[in-house]
Structure formats: structure tokens, C-alpha cells
Amino acid sequence: MTKSQKDLLWLVLSLAAGFAVRLLPAPAPLTQEGLAVLGIFLTSLMMWITISIDWPSLITIFLLGFLPHFGFGDTLKGTFGNTTVAFLLFTFMLVYPLSKTHFVRRCTVTFITNAIARRGPWSFVSFLFFAVTFMGLFISPSVLFVAFMPFLEDIFQVLELKKGSPSANMIMLGTAFCISLSSGMTAIGHVWPTMAIGYYTAATGRDVNQFQYMAMGIPAGILLVVLLLLVFRFVFRPSDIGTIEPGKAMSLRGRVPQADTQEKIILGTMALTVLLWVGPSLVKGFDPGLYKMVSRWTTAMPPLLGCIILFIARHQGEPIMNFKEVMTKGVLWASIVMTGAATMLGSALTHNEMGIKAWLSGMLAPIASGLPVLGLILFFFAWCVAETNFSSNIVTTTVVSAVALSVCQALPAGTVSVGAVVCLIGFGAGICNMTPAGQSTINTVAIGSGWTTAKDMFIWGGMFALLAILVMTFVGYPIGAVILG
């Protein structure tokens, strides 16, 4: 059976399953329209898992348009007219020019050739992991990994590490883990954290700004990198780690050209964007009026301004950012369309008049009442990390966030920080290195490079996943609960 035939078969099965759900009698307090929403949710989930996340998302939008409560007008507005979609679009555009510079190599060289990194093999490895983690805070994980791979090969060559070397295997594993992890530490150009925030905002009407998200995501991520290094040092224990001579990496300095005017303008524009994202939260305490005014700009305004600057700025007579090129090569349209469709679907799932929240509350109340809050939080985080290692990060964020919102909102007020749980689901979707299905680009390229194996990715990726669940539960959530309430 060809790919097209399989897609057609799964399309028919997905639609049939969704319509079958709609024909069932709706148990109170679930409404018949709420049952239709669950049918659309099932259809969408099956299509996203079995076919793809791009054009099937249009079917989700189409089906939502027939719901009486929304109609096509509100559905299209909720899909393409929301801040989340605009934020992703402008951020993808803004980051693209950075990927064409020598920033990745220059940043890495700066990290791994400083005096502290040259003290010993483990210092070198630590700075290398933190280098890719830092860059991953604002660069797409797939783009960063593909751009970093040739340079990592140069590092292996300079250090005289061969394929089959335990240390090289460890470095490849750590690089893949840290880049994937960094995609959940901030929502800057990263789809799953942005989606999680969008679902929370659509369901509650409360927003989570960049500073609030990073205040829980970055500490949790840094701790995870430290724990990963400890696991590698005391459990993995590469037998040839002593052969690494960090001083040899100094030869890499001469291979990276100095930053030109174009790169400086791009980096300056990125810095301005981050400042506009983070700055308002820093002035909230002593100038509430300014905070309120700036907050109305939404998270989409800073990257929009950044894009305008790069379209206007010139280098050697040419605009730094070319509109046609960035729209065709820099924007991940599949992610944009699915984010819009999934955001609208999430709004429908959590809408009070659908009765889904009340229905789930009635079913899950006995379980929730017998389960401590910590157990409930641990359940959602474990589910998130387990699923993202075997399916799409985006699908995981959509499914787990939808259920978590329905269940957590049904609990008595103050029982759990809904915002912290949902945001950390976006964080956990980046812990996805056990199987090729978890992060197809990073994991398949790492395994295909010959520097590591599928077995090692599964074993050590699984250990990293367990550490992540614990950190999310006992570090990330308490911080998020204080910040978001």
C-alpha cells in the first residue's frame, strides 16, 4: 500500500470515528454540541498521528466551522486571528536571518575555549552542553541541530575522537538532549511552549508573558543539564574521557570569521525583541501604569517590530531580511496552521457551554479526590513526557493540555496552579529523545550520524525523561505556582 493510499484510509477511519462519536447520546451535563467537539478532537488526533500535522489541520478548522455555537466566522477568527499564531509567524521570520550567520559556531567557540572550559575534560563537556542549551533558547531545535552538526564533527576531529568512542557517544547524546530541552525552556520561536500558553489563555482569559514562562522554564532546564552531566560522569562514565585535551579546541578560533555589520544588526534586533518581552515584567512593581500599557501590545508586537527593522535595515545595499525568502524558507507553515487549528479546538473543548469540563469533572472527581495534588501533577507530567517520546511534540501538547485544563479547572479554586501545569506541559514536550518518533530531525540525524545508536538514545533518553518528570514536579511546578498563582 502506497503512502497516499494509507493516508486516504486513515482519513476515512478518522472521519468515521469522529462522526460515530457525534451519533452517541450525550450524557448530562455534556451537550450534543460538546459531543461533536469530542468527535472533532478524536478525528484531529487520529489524523495528526497517522497522516501529518499540516493539511489535516484544515479539516479540523472546516469541521469546527459547522458547530452552531461558533460558525465559520468565529472559527476562522479564533484560528488565524489569535495572538499565538501571529507571535509564531513573526518569531519564525525574525530568527531565520540569525540561522544564516556564523553565530552558532562563534557562540560555541566562545563557550568551549574559555579558561574554565580548558581546565579539564568535564569542564569542556559542561561548557559545550551549556553552549547549545543557550543557543537553543531562541533558535528552533531542528534548525540549530542541523546547523551545529558540521561544527560538532569539526570538534570531534580536533579532539581526535573516533566513531565508537564512548566520549563522542556521550557528547552526541548530550547535544541532542540539551537542544531538545532548550526548546521548552522559552517560548521564543518554539512551538510547543507557545501552544501551551495559547491554550491556557484561550481557556482562562489570563495570559502568561515571556518573563513568567522563562522564570520557571530556565531554572528547571539548567538543573536538568546539571543532572545530565552528573549522570554522564557517575553512571555513563566514558572510559576514554581522559583522552580529551580541551586545549586542542583553541585551533577552532581561527576557523570562524568575525561578526560583520549584518550579524551585529541581527543580534541587536534580537536583543531588543527579548528586552521588550521581558522588560514589562521588570517594571510591574514600581510602574503598574507602564506595565499595563505595554502589556496591551501582546507578545506578538516585539517580533513584529524586529521584522520591520530587518526589512528596513540594509547591508551592502541589500535588505537584511528578504520577504520572499523568509516566507518560503524561514516560516514553518505546518506548525502555524496546526497551532491555529489546535488553539481553536482547545477553546471549543474548554468552552463552558459545551459541557465537556463539567462532564469530565463528574467522571474524574472520584479519582481526583482520592489522588493528592502532587500525584495529579505528577500524572500529567509523566503522561506528557512519555507521549512526546513516541509521538509528535505538538500533538502531545494539544492532547495533554486539553485534558489537564478540563480536569484542573474543575477542581476547587486554589487546589492547583492551572497555568503552571499547562505551561510545564509545553516544557515537557521538549523532552523527546528516546525514539526517532519523538523528534524526527534531531533523533534521526543523531542516530544516522554514526556517533551514537538507537539503543543508547532509548536508554539514556529514558533516564533523562525520568529526571525531567521529577524536576518538573518538584522544581518547575513550585516556581510556576508562585509566579502564576
Coordinates of C-alpha atoms in Angstrom, one line a residue:
M1 CA 0.0 0.0 0.0
T2 CA 1.4 3.4 -1.0
K3 CA 1.7 6.4 1.3
S4 CA -1.2 8.1 -0.5
Q5 CA -3.4 5.0 -0.1
K6 CA -2.5 4.8 3.6
D7 CA -3.3 8.5 4.1
L8 CA -6.7 8.1 2.4
L9 CA -7.5 5.0 4.5
W10 CA -6.6 6.8 7.8
L11 CA -8.6 9.9 6.7
V12 CA -11.7 7.8 6.2
L13 CA -11.2 6.0 9.5
S14 CA -10.5 9.3 11.4
L15 CA -13.6 10.9 10.0
A16 CA -15.7 7.8 10.6
A17 CA -14.6 7.6 14.2
G18 CA -15.3 11.3 14.8
F19 CA -18.8 11.1 13.3
A20 CA -19.5 7.9 15.3
V21 CA -18.9 9.8 18.5
R22 CA -21.3 12.5 17.4
L23 CA -24.1 10.0 16.9
L24 CA -23.9 8.8 20.5
P25 CA -26.4 10.1 23.1
A26 CA -24.8 12.9 25.2
P27 CA -24.7 12.1 28.9
A28 CA -25.6 15.1 31.0
P29 CA -24.0 17.6 31.6
L30 CA -22.3 17.0 28.3
T31 CA -24.3 18.7 25.5
Q32 CA -24.8 17.2 22.0
E33 CA -22.6 20.0 20.6
G34 CA -20.0 19.2 23.2
L35 CA -20.1 15.6 22.0
A36 CA -19.5 16.9 18.5
V37 CA -16.4 18.7 19.7
L38 CA -15.1 15.5 21.2
G39 CA -15.7 13.8 17.9
I40 CA -13.7 16.5 16.1
F41 CA -11.0 16.1 18.7
L42 CA -10.8 12.4 18.1
T43 CA -10.7 12.9 14.3
S44 CA -8.0 15.5 14.5
L45 CA -5.9 13.4 16.9
M46 CA -6.1 10.4 14.6
M47 CA -5.2 12.5 11.5
W48 CA -2.3 14.2 13.2
I49 CA -0.8 11.0 14.4
T50 CA -1.3 8.8 11.3
I51 CA -1.1 11.3 8.4
S52 CA 0.6 14.6 9.2
I53 CA 0.1 17.9 11.1
D54 CA -0.2 20.2 8.1
W55 CA -3.2 19.8 5.7
P56 CA -5.3 17.7 8.0
S57 CA -5.4 20.7 10.3
L58 CA -7.5 22.4 7.6
I59 CA -10.1 19.6 8.1
T60 CA -10.2 20.4 11.8
I61 CA -10.9 24.0 11.0
F62 CA -13.6 23.0 8.5
L63 CA -15.4 20.7 11.0
L64 CA -15.2 23.3 13.8
G65 CA -16.9 25.8 11.4
F66 CA -20.1 23.7 11.4
L67 CA -20.5 24.0 15.2
P68 CA -23.6 26.2 15.8
H69 CA -22.0 28.0 18.7
F70 CA -19.0 29.2 16.7
G71 CA -19.7 29.1 13.0
F72 CA -17.1 29.8 10.4
G73 CA -16.7 33.4 11.3
D74 CA -15.7 32.8 14.9
T75 CA -13.8 29.7 14.0
L76 CA -11.6 31.4 11.5
K77 CA -11.1 34.4 13.8
G78 CA -10.1 32.0 16.7
T79 CA -7.8 30.0 14.3
F80 CA -5.9 32.7 12.4
G81 CA -6.8 35.9 14.3
N82 CA -5.2 35.0 17.7
T83 CA -2.0 36.3 19.1
T84 CA -0.4 32.9 19.3
V85 CA -0.4 32.5 15.5
A86 CA 0.9 36.0 14.9
F87 CA 3.6 35.5 17.6
L88 CA 4.8 32.3 15.9
L89 CA 4.8 33.8 12.4
F90 CA 6.8 36.9 13.3
T91 CA 9.2 34.9 15.5
F92 CA 9.9 32.4 12.8
M93 CA 10.6 35.3 10.4
L94 CA 12.9 37.1 12.9
V95 CA 15.0 34.1 13.8
Y96 CA 15.6 33.0 10.2
P97 CA 18.4 35.6 9.4
L98 CA 20.3 34.5 12.5
S99 CA 20.5 30.9 11.2
K100 CA 22.3 32.2 8.1
T101 CA 25.2 33.8 10.1
H102 CA 28.2 32.3 11.8
F103 CA 26.6 32.9 15.2
V104 CA 26.3 29.2 16.2
R105 CA 30.0 28.5 15.6
R106 CA 31.1 31.7 17.2
C107 CA 29.0 31.2 20.3
T108 CA 30.2 27.6 20.7
V109 CA 33.8 28.6 20.3
T110 CA 33.4 31.3 23.0
F111 CA 32.0 28.8 25.4
I112 CA 34.4 25.9 24.9
T113 CA 37.7 27.8 24.6
N114 CA 37.4 30.0 27.8
A115 CA 39.9 29.4 30.6
I116 CA 37.5 27.4 32.8
A117 CA 36.5 25.1 29.9
R118 CA 40.1 24.3 29.3
R119 CA 40.7 23.1 32.9
G120 CA 39.7 19.5 32.1
P121 CA 37.5 17.1 30.0
W122 CA 34.4 17.5 32.2
S123 CA 34.7 21.3 32.2
F124 CA 34.9 21.2 28.4
V125 CA 31.9 18.9 28.1
S126 CA 29.9 21.1 30.5
F127 CA 30.5 24.3 28.6
L128 CA 29.7 22.5 25.3
F129 CA 26.3 21.4 26.6
F130 CA 25.5 24.8 28.1
A131 CA 26.5 26.4 24.8
V132 CA 24.0 24.5 22.7
T133 CA 21.4 25.0 25.5
F134 CA 21.9 28.7 25.5
M135 CA 21.6 29.0 21.7
G136 CA 18.5 26.7 21.8
L137 CA 16.7 29.2 23.9
F138 CA 15.9 31.3 20.9
I139 CA 16.7 29.1 17.8
S140 CA 14.4 26.3 16.5
P141 CA 15.8 23.0 17.8
S142 CA 15.8 21.3 14.3
V143 CA 17.5 24.3 12.7
L144 CA 20.1 24.5 15.5
F145 CA 20.9 20.8 15.5
V146 CA 21.3 20.7 11.7
A147 CA 23.4 23.8 11.7
F148 CA 25.5 22.6 14.6
M149 CA 26.2 19.1 13.3
P150 CA 29.0 20.0 10.9
F151 CA 30.7 22.0 13.6
L152 CA 30.4 19.1 16.1
E153 CA 32.2 16.9 13.5
D154 CA 35.0 19.5 13.5
I155 CA 35.1 19.4 17.3
F156 CA 35.4 15.6 17.2
Q157 CA 38.2 15.9 14.6
V158 CA 40.2 18.4 16.6
L159 CA 39.8 16.3 19.8
E160 CA 40.8 13.2 17.8
L161 CA 37.7 11.3 18.8
K162 CA 36.6 8.5 16.5
K163 CA 33.2 6.9 15.9
G164 CA 32.7 4.2 18.6
S165 CA 34.3 6.4 21.2
P166 CA 32.3 6.4 24.5
S167 CA 33.1 10.1 25.0
A168 CA 32.0 11.0 21.5
N169 CA 28.8 9.0 22.0
M170 CA 28.2 10.8 25.3
I171 CA 28.7 14.3 23.6
M172 CA 26.4 13.4 20.8
L173 CA 23.7 12.2 23.2
G174 CA 24.1 15.3 25.4
T175 CA 24.0 17.7 22.5
A176 CA 20.7 16.2 21.2
F177 CA 19.2 16.1 24.7
C178 CA 20.2 19.7 25.5
I179 CA 19.0 21.2 22.2
S180 CA 15.6 19.4 22.6
L181 CA 15.4 20.5 26.2
S182 CA 16.1 24.1 25.3
S183 CA 13.0 24.2 23.0
G184 CA 10.9 24.0 26.1
M185 CA 12.8 26.5 28.3
T186 CA 11.5 29.6 26.5
A187 CA 8.6 30.3 24.1
I188 CA 10.9 32.3 21.8
G189 CA 10.3 30.7 18.4
H190 CA 9.3 27.4 20.0
V191 CA 6.0 25.9 19.1
W192 CA 5.0 23.7 22.0
P193 CA 5.5 26.2 24.8
T194 CA 3.7 28.8 22.7
M195 CA 0.8 26.4 22.1
A196 CA 0.6 25.6 25.8
I197 CA 0.4 29.3 26.7
G198 CA -2.2 29.8 24.0
Y199 CA -4.4 27.0 25.3
Y200 CA -4.2 28.4 28.8
T201 CA -5.1 31.9 27.7
A202 CA -7.9 30.7 25.5
A203 CA -9.4 28.7 28.3
T204 CA -9.0 31.1 31.2
G205 CA -8.6 34.6 29.6
R206 CA -5.3 35.0 31.5
D207 CA -2.0 35.4 29.7
V208 CA 1.5 34.2 30.5
N209 CA 4.2 36.6 29.4
Q210 CA 7.7 35.6 28.3
F211 CA 9.3 36.5 31.6
Q212 CA 6.9 34.4 33.6
Y213 CA 7.4 31.4 31.4
M214 CA 11.2 31.7 31.4
A215 CA 11.2 32.2 35.2
M216 CA 10.1 28.5 35.6
G217 CA 11.5 27.1 32.3
I218 CA 15.1 28.3 32.5
P219 CA 15.8 27.2 36.2
A220 CA 14.2 23.8 35.5
G221 CA 16.2 23.4 32.3
I222 CA 19.5 24.4 33.9
L223 CA 19.0 22.0 36.7
L224 CA 18.3 19.2 34.2
V225 CA 21.5 19.9 32.3
V226 CA 23.5 19.7 35.6
L227 CA 21.8 16.4 36.5
L228 CA 22.5 15.1 33.0
L229 CA 26.2 15.9 33.5
L230 CA 26.2 14.1 36.8
V231 CA 24.6 11.0 35.2
F232 CA 27.1 11.0 32.5
R233 CA 30.0 11.4 34.9
F234 CA 29.0 8.9 37.6
V235 CA 26.7 6.4 35.7
F236 CA 27.7 6.5 32.0
R237 CA 31.4 7.0 32.9
P238 CA 33.0 7.1 29.4
S239 CA 36.3 5.1 29.6
D240 CA 38.2 7.4 27.3
I241 CA 37.2 10.8 28.8
G242 CA 40.8 11.3 29.9
T243 CA 42.0 11.4 26.3
I244 CA 40.1 14.7 25.7
E245 CA 42.5 17.6 25.7
P246 CA 40.4 20.8 25.8
G247 CA 43.4 23.0 24.7
K248 CA 43.2 21.5 21.2
A249 CA 39.9 23.3 20.7
M250 CA 41.8 26.6 20.6
S251 CA 42.5 25.8 17.0
L252 CA 38.8 26.3 16.2
R253 CA 39.1 30.0 16.9
G254 CA 40.8 30.8 13.7
R255 CA 38.1 29.0 11.6
V256 CA 35.2 31.3 12.5
P257 CA 35.1 34.8 10.9
Q258 CA 34.5 37.9 13.0
A259 CA 30.9 39.1 13.2
D260 CA 30.1 41.6 10.4
T261 CA 27.8 44.6 10.5
Q262 CA 24.8 42.5 9.3
E263 CA 25.2 40.0 12.1
K264 CA 25.5 42.7 14.7
I265 CA 22.3 44.3 13.5
I266 CA 20.5 41.0 13.6
L267 CA 21.8 40.3 17.2
G268 CA 20.9 43.8 18.3
T269 CA 17.4 43.4 16.9
M270 CA 17.0 40.1 18.7
A271 CA 18.2 41.7 21.9
L272 CA 15.7 44.5 21.5
T273 CA 12.9 41.9 21.0
V274 CA 13.8 40.0 24.1
L275 CA 14.0 43.2 26.1
L276 CA 10.5 44.2 25.0
W277 CA 9.3 40.7 26.0
V278 CA 11.0 40.6 29.4
G279 CA 11.1 44.3 30.3
P280 CA 7.4 44.9 31.2
S281 CA 7.5 42.3 33.9
L282 CA 10.5 44.0 35.5
V283 CA 8.7 47.4 35.8
K284 CA 5.4 46.0 37.0
G285 CA 6.3 46.5 40.7
F286 CA 7.2 50.2 40.6
D287 CA 5.2 51.4 37.5
P288 CA 2.0 49.5 37.1
G289 CA 0.7 52.0 34.6
L290 CA 3.6 51.5 32.2
Y291 CA 3.2 47.7 32.7
K292 CA -0.5 47.8 31.8
M293 CA 0.2 49.9 28.7
V294 CA 3.0 47.7 27.4
S295 CA 1.1 44.5 28.2
R296 CA -1.6 45.5 25.7
W297 CA 1.0 45.2 22.9
T298 CA 0.9 41.4 23.4
T299 CA 3.8 39.0 22.8
A300 CA 3.4 39.4 19.0
M301 CA 4.4 43.1 18.9
P302 CA 8.2 42.8 19.7
P303 CA 9.0 40.2 16.9
L304 CA 6.8 42.3 14.5
L305 CA 8.9 45.3 15.3
G306 CA 12.0 43.2 14.9
C307 CA 10.9 42.0 11.5
I308 CA 10.2 45.6 10.3
I309 CA 13.7 46.7 11.5
L310 CA 15.4 43.9 9.5
F311 CA 13.3 44.6 6.4
I312 CA 14.3 48.3 6.6
A313 CA 18.0 47.8 7.6
R314 CA 20.5 47.5 4.7
H315 CA 23.8 45.7 4.4
Q316 CA 25.9 46.3 1.3
G317 CA 22.8 47.8 -0.4
E318 CA 20.6 44.8 0.2
P319 CA 17.9 44.4 2.9
I320 CA 19.0 42.2 5.7
M321 CA 15.8 40.2 5.5
N322 CA 14.2 39.3 2.2
F323 CA 10.4 38.9 2.4
K324 CA 10.0 36.3 -0.3
E325 CA 12.9 34.2 1.1
V326 CA 11.9 34.3 4.7
M327 CA 8.3 33.5 3.9
T328 CA 9.3 30.4 1.9
K329 CA 12.3 29.2 3.8
G330 CA 12.0 30.6 7.3
V331 CA 8.4 30.1 8.3
L332 CA 7.2 26.6 9.4
W333 CA 3.8 26.9 7.9
A334 CA 2.7 23.4 9.0
S335 CA 3.3 24.4 12.6
I336 CA 1.5 27.7 12.1
V337 CA -1.6 26.1 10.6
M338 CA -1.8 23.3 13.2
T339 CA -1.2 25.8 16.1
G340 CA -4.2 27.9 14.9
A341 CA -6.4 24.8 14.4
A342 CA -5.4 23.3 17.8
T343 CA -5.9 26.6 19.6
M344 CA -9.4 26.9 18.3
L345 CA -10.1 23.2 19.1
G346 CA -8.8 23.8 22.6
S347 CA -11.1 26.8 23.0
A348 CA -14.1 24.6 22.0
L349 CA -13.0 21.7 24.3
T350 CA -12.9 24.0 27.3
H351 CA -15.9 26.2 26.5
N352 CA -18.5 26.1 29.3
E353 CA -21.5 25.7 27.1
M354 CA -20.1 22.5 25.5
G355 CA -20.4 20.8 28.9
I356 CA -17.1 18.9 28.5
K357 CA -15.5 20.3 31.6
A358 CA -18.5 19.6 33.8
W359 CA -18.8 16.1 32.3
L360 CA -15.1 15.3 32.8
S361 CA -15.2 16.8 36.3
G362 CA -18.1 14.4 37.2
M363 CA -16.2 11.4 35.8
L364 CA -12.8 12.3 37.2
A365 CA -13.9 13.8 40.6
P366 CA -13.8 10.4 42.4
I367 CA -10.3 9.8 41.1
A368 CA -9.0 13.3 41.7
S369 CA -10.5 13.4 45.2
G370 CA -8.6 10.2 46.1
L371 CA -5.4 11.5 44.5
P372 CA -3.2 14.0 46.2
V373 CA -2.5 17.2 44.3
L374 CA 1.1 16.2 43.9
G375 CA 0.0 12.8 42.4
L376 CA -2.3 14.6 39.9
I377 CA 0.6 16.9 38.8
L378 CA 3.0 14.0 38.5
F379 CA 0.4 12.1 36.4
F380 CA 0.1 14.9 33.8
F381 CA 3.8 15.5 33.6
A382 CA 4.6 11.8 33.3
W383 CA 1.9 11.4 30.6
C384 CA 3.3 14.4 28.7
V385 CA 7.0 13.2 28.8
A386 CA 6.0 9.6 28.0
E387 CA 3.8 10.5 25.0
T388 CA 6.2 13.1 23.5
N389 CA 8.9 10.4 23.2
F390 CA 6.6 8.3 21.0
S391 CA 4.6 10.9 19.1
S392 CA 4.6 14.5 17.8
N393 CA 5.6 17.2 20.3
I394 CA 2.7 19.3 19.0
V395 CA 0.1 16.5 19.3
T396 CA 1.3 15.8 22.9
T397 CA 1.0 19.4 23.9
T398 CA -2.5 19.6 22.4
V399 CA -3.8 16.4 24.0
V400 CA -2.3 16.6 27.4
S401 CA -3.1 20.4 27.7
A402 CA -6.7 19.9 26.8
V403 CA -7.3 17.2 29.4
A404 CA -5.2 19.0 32.1
L405 CA -7.2 22.2 31.5
S406 CA -10.5 20.4 31.8
V407 CA -9.5 18.4 34.9
C408 CA -7.6 21.2 36.8
Q409 CA -10.2 23.8 36.2
A410 CA -12.9 21.5 37.6
L411 CA -11.0 21.3 40.9
P412 CA -11.8 23.7 43.8
A413 CA -10.2 27.1 43.2
G414 CA -6.6 27.3 44.6
T415 CA -6.2 23.5 44.6
V416 CA -3.7 23.5 41.8
S417 CA -2.0 26.2 39.6
V418 CA -3.6 25.5 36.3
G419 CA -1.2 27.9 34.5
A420 CA 1.9 26.2 35.9
V421 CA 0.7 22.8 35.0
V422 CA -0.2 23.7 31.4
C423 CA 3.0 25.7 30.8
L424 CA 5.1 22.9 32.1
I425 CA 3.4 20.5 29.7
G426 CA 4.8 22.8 26.9
F427 CA 8.2 22.4 28.7
G428 CA 7.9 18.6 28.9
A429 CA 7.1 18.2 25.2
G430 CA 10.7 19.1 24.5
I431 CA 12.0 16.0 26.5
C432 CA 11.7 13.8 23.4
N433 CA 14.9 11.9 22.6
M434 CA 14.1 8.2 23.3
T435 CA 12.9 7.3 19.8
P436 CA 13.1 8.7 16.3
A437 CA 9.3 9.5 16.5
G438 CA 9.9 11.8 19.5
Q439 CA 11.9 14.4 17.5
S440 CA 12.3 13.2 13.9
T441 CA 15.0 15.6 12.8
I442 CA 17.3 15.6 15.9
N443 CA 17.0 12.0 16.8
T444 CA 17.2 10.5 13.3
V445 CA 20.2 12.7 12.4
A446 CA 22.0 11.9 15.7
I447 CA 21.5 8.2 15.2
G448 CA 22.2 8.3 11.5
S449 CA 25.5 10.2 12.1
G450 CA 27.1 7.0 13.5
W451 CA 28.3 8.8 16.7
T452 CA 25.5 7.2 18.8
T453 CA 23.0 4.4 18.5
A454 CA 19.2 4.0 18.7
K455 CA 19.8 1.8 21.8
D456 CA 21.8 4.4 23.6
M457 CA 19.3 7.1 22.7
F458 CA 16.5 5.0 24.1
I459 CA 18.3 4.1 27.4
W460 CA 19.8 7.4 28.2
G461 CA 16.9 9.4 26.8
G462 CA 14.7 7.4 29.1
M463 CA 16.8 8.2 32.1
F464 CA 16.8 11.9 31.1
A465 CA 13.0 11.7 30.8
L466 CA 12.7 10.4 34.3
L467 CA 14.9 13.2 35.6
A468 CA 12.7 15.7 33.7
I469 CA 9.5 14.4 35.3
L470 CA 11.0 14.8 38.8
V471 CA 12.4 18.3 38.0
M472 CA 9.1 19.5 36.5
T473 CA 7.2 18.2 39.5
F474 CA 9.4 19.3 42.4
V475 CA 11.2 22.4 41.0
G476 CA 9.3 23.7 37.9
Y477 CA 5.8 23.5 39.3
P478 CA 6.5 25.1 42.7
I479 CA 8.2 28.1 40.9
G480 CA 5.3 28.3 38.5
A481 CA 2.7 28.2 41.2
V482 CA 4.4 31.2 43.0
I483 CA 4.7 33.2 39.7
L484 CA 1.3 32.4 38.2
G485 CA -0.7 31.6 41.3

